[in-house]
N, CA and C of each residue as an Amber inpcrd file, in Angstrom:
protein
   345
  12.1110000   2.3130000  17.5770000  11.5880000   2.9230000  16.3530000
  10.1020000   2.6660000  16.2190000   9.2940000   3.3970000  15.1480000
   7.9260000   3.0570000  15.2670000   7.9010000   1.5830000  14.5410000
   7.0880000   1.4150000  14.9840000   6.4140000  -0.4230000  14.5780000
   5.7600000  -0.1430000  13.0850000   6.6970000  -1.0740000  12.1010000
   5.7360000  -1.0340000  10.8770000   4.5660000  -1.6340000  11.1530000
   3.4590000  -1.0300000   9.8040000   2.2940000  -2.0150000   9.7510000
   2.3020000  -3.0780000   9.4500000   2.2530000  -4.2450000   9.7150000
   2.6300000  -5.5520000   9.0610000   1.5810000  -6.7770000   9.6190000
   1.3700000  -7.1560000   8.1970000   0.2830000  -8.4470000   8.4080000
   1.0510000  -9.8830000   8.2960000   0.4100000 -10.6090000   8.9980000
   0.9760000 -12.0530000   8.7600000  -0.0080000 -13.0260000   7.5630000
   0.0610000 -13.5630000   6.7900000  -0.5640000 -14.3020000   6.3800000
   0.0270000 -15.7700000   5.8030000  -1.1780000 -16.6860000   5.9610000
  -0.8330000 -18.0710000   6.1350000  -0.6470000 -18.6510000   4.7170000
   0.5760000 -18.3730000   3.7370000   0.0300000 -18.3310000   2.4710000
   1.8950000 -18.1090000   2.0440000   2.1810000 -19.2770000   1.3930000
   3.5210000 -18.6800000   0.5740000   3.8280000 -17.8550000  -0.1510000
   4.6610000 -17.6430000  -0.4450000   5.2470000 -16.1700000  -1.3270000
   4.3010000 -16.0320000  -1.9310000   4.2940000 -16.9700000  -3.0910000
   3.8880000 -17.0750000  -4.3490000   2.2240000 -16.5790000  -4.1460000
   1.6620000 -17.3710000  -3.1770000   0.2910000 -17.4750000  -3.0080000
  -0.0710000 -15.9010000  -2.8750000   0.5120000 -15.3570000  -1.6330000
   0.3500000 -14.3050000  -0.7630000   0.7140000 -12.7370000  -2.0920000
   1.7140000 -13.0950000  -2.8550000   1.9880000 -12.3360000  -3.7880000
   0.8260000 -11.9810000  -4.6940000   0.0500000 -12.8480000  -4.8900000
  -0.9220000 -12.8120000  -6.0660000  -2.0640000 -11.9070000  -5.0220000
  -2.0740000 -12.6710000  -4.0200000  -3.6220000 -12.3230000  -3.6480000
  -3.4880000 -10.8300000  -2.6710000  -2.4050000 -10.7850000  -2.3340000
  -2.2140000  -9.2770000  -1.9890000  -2.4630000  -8.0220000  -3.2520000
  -2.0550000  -8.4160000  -4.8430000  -2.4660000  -8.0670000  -5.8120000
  -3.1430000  -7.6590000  -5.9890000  -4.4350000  -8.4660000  -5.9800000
  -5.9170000  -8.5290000  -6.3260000  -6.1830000  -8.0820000  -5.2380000
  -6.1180000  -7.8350000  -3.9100000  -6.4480000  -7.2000000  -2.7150000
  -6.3840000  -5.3640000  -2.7520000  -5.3410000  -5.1850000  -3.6190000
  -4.9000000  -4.0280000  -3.5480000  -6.2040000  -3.5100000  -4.7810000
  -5.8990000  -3.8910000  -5.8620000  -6.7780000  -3.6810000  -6.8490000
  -7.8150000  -3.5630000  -6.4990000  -8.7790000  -4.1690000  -5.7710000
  -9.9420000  -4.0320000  -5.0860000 -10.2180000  -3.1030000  -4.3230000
  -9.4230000  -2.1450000  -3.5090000  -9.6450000  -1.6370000  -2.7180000
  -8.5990000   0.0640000  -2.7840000  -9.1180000   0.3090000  -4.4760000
  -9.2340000   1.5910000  -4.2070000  -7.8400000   1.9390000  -4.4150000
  -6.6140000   1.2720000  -4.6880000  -5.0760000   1.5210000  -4.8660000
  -5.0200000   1.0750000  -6.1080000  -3.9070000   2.3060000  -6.6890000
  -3.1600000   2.1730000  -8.1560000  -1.6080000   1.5850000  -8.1310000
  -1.3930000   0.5370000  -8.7460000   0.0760000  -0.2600000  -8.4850000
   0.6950000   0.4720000 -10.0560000   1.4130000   0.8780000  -9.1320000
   1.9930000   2.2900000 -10.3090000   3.4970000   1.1470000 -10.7140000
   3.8190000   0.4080000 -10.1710000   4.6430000  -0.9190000 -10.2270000
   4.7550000  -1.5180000  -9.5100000   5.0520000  -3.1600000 -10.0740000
   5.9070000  -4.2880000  -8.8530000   7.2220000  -4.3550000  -9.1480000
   7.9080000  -5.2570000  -7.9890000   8.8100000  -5.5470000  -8.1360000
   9.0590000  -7.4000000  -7.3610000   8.5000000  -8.0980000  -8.5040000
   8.2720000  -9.2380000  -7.5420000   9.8040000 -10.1250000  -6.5660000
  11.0580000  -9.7470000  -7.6120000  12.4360000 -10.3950000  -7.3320000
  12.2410000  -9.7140000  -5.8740000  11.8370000  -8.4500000  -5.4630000
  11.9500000  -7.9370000  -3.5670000  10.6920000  -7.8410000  -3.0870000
   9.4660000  -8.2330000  -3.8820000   8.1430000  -8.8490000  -3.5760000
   7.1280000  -7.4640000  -2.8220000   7.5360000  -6.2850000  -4.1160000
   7.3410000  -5.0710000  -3.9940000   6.2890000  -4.4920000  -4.6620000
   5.0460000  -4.2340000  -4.1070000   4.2950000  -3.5360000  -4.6930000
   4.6350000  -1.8710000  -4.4610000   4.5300000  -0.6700000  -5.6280000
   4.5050000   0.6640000  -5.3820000   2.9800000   1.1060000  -5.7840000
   2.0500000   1.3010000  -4.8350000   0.9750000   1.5020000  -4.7270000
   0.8690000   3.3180000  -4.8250000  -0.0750000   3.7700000  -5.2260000
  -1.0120000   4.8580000  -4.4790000  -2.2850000   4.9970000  -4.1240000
  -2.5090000   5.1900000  -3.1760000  -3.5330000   5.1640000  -2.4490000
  -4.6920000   6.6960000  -2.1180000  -5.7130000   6.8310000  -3.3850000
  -6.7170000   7.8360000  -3.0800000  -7.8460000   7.3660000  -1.2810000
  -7.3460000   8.1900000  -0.5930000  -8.2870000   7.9740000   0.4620000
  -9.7870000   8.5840000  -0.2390000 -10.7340000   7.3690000   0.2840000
 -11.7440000   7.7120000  -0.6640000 -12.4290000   8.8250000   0.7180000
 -12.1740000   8.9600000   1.8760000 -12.8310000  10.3260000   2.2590000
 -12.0940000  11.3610000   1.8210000 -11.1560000  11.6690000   1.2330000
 -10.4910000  12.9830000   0.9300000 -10.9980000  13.3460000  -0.4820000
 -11.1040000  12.1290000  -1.4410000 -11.2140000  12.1930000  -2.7520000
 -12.1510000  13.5030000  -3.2960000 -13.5590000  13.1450000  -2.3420000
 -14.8620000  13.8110000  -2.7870000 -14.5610000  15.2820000  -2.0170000
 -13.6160000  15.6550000  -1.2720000 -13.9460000  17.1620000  -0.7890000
 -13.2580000  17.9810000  -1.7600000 -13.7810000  19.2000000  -1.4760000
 -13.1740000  20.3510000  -2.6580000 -11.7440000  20.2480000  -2.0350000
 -11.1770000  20.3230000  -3.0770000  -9.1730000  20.5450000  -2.5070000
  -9.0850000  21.9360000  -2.6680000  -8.6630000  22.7400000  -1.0960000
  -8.3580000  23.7670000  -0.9990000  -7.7930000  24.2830000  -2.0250000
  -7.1780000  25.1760000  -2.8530000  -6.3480000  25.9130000  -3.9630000
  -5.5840000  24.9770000  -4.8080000  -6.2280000  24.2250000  -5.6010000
  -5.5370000  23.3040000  -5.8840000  -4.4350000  23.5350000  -6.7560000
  -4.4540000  25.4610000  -7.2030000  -3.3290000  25.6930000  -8.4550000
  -2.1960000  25.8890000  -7.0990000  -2.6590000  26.5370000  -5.9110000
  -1.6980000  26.9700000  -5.3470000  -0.6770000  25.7200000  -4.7100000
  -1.0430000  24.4230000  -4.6400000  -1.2260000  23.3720000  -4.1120000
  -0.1500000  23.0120000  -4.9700000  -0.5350000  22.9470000  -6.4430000
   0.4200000  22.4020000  -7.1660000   1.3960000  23.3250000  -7.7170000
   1.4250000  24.2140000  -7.1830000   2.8290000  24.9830000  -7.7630000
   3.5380000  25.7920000  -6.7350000   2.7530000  25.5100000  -5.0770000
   3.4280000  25.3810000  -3.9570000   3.9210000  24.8330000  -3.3620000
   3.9280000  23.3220000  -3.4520000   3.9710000  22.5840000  -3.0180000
   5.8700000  22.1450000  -2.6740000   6.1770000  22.4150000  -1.6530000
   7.4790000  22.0830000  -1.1460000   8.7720000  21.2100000  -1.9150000
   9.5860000  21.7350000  -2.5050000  10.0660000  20.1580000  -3.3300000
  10.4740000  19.2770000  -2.5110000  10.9430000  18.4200000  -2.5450000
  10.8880000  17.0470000  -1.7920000  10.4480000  16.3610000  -1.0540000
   9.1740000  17.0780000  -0.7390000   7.8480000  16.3610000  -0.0670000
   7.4210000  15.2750000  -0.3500000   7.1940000  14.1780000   0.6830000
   6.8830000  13.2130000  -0.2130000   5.5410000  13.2200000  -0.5380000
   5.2990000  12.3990000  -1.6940000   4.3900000  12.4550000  -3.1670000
   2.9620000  11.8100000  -1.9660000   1.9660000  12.6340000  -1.7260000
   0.8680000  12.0310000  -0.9280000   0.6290000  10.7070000  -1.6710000
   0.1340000   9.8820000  -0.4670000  -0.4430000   9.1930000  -0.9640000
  -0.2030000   7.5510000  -2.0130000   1.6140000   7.8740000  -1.5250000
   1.9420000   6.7240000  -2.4120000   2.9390000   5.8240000  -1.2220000
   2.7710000   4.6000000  -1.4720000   2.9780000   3.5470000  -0.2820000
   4.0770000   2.2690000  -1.1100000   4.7720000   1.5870000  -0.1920000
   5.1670000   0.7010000  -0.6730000   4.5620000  -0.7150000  -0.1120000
   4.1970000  -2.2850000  -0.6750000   3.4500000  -2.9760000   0.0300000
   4.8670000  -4.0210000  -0.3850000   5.2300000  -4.4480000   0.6410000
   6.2480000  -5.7800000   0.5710000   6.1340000  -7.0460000   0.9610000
   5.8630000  -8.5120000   0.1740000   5.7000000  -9.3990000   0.5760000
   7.0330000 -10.0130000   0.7780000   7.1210000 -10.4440000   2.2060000
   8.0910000 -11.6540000   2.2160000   7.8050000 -12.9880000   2.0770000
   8.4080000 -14.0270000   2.0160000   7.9880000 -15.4110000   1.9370000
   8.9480000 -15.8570000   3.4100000   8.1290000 -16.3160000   4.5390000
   8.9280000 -16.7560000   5.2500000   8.2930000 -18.9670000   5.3620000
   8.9910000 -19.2010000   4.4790000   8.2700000 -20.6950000   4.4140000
   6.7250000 -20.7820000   4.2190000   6.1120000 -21.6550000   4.5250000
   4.9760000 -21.4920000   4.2860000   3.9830000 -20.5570000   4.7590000
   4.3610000 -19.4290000   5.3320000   3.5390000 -18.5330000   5.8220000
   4.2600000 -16.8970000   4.7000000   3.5940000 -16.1860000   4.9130000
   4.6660000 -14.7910000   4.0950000   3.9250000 -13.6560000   5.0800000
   4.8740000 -12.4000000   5.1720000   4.4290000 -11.0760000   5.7520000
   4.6310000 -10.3040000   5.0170000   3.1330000  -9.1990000   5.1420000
   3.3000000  -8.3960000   4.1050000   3.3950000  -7.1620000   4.8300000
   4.1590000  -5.6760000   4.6640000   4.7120000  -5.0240000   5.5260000
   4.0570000  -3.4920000   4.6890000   4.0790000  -2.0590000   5.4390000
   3.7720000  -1.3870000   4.5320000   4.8160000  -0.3570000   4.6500000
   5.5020000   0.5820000   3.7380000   6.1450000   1.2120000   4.0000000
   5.9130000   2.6920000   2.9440000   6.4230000   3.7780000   3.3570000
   5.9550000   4.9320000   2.7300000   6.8550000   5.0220000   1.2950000
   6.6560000   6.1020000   0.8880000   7.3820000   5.8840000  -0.5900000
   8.9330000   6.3200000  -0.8460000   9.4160000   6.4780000   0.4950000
  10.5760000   6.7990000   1.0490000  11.3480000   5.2550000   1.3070000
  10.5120000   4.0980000   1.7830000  11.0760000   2.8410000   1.7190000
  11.2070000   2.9660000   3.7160000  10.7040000   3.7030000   4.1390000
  10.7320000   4.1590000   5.6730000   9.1740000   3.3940000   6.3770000
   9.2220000   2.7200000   7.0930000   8.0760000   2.3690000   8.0180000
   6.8210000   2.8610000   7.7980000   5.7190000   2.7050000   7.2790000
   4.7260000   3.4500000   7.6690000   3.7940000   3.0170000   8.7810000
   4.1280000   4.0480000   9.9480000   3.6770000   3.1650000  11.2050000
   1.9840000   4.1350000  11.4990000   2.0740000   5.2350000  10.5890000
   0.9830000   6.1170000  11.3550000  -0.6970000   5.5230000  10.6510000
  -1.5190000   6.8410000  10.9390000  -3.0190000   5.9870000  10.4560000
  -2.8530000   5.3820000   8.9030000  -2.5680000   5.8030000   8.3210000
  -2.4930000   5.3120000   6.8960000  -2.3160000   3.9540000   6.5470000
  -1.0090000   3.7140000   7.0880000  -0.1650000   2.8880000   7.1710000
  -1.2430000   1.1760000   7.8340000  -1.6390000   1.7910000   9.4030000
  -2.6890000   1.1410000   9.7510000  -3.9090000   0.6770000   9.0680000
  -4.4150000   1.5220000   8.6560000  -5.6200000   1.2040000   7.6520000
  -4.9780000   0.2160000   6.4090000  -4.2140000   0.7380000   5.5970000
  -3.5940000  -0.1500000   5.0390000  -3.6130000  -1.8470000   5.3570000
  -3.0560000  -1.6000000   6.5660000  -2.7460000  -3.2290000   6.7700000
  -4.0080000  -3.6300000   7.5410000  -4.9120000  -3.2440000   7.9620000
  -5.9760000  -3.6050000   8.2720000  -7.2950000  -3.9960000   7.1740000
  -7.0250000  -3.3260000   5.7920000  -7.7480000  -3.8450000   5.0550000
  -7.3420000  -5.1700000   4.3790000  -5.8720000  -5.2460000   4.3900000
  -4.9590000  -5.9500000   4.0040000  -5.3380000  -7.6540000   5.0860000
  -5.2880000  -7.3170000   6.2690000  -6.3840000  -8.6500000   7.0920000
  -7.1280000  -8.9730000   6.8490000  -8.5870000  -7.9590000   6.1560000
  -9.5440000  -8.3850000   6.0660000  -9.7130000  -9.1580000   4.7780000
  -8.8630000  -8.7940000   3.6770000  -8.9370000  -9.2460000   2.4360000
  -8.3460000 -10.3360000   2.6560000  -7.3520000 -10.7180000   3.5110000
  -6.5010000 -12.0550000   3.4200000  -6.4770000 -12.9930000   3.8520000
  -7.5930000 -12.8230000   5.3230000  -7.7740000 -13.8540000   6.0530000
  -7.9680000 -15.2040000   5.2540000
């Protein structure tokens, strides 16, 4: 199967929970909810290069738009606690792997904020 994005960090639940938080907040994502009992952030994520271009038809966009497509742009961020270390994993808003660029970037900003 594809390889989720997933970061390791040196940091217990508790720790890793908070500061993945404030990581997210910083960088441009809306936590539309948590869920800390499964250590669940539901993020969305404006890519800030898409933000600023004109959106093609945007009436046609929104009243074409496929039903059950999933909702651009919205991610799930999951911390585990594995003892004193926790992994934080990213997954689409389906609860499915997000292994592609998104997904990547994701957890790559997610390193840089956590180291």
């Amino acid at each position: 199967g594809l390889a989720t994005a997933t970061v390791q960090v040196e940091d217990n639940f508790e720790r890793a929970w908070r500061r993945v938080g404030v990581a997210l907040d910083r960088n441009g994502f809306t936590v539309e909810d948590r869920d800390r009992s499964t250590g669940t952030y539901f993020v969305r994520y404006a890519d800030p290069r898409t933000v600023n271009q004109e959106e093609p038809g945007f009436f046609a966009k929104l009243f074409g738009a496929a039903a059950g497509s999933p909702a651009p742009g919205r991610y799930r961020v999951q911390v585990k606690g594995e003892g004193e270390s926790s992994s934080v994993s990213i997954f689409n808003a389906q609860g499915a792997a997000e292994a592609g660029e998104v997904g990547q970037r994701i957890a790559a900003l997610l390193v840089e904020e956590l180291r």
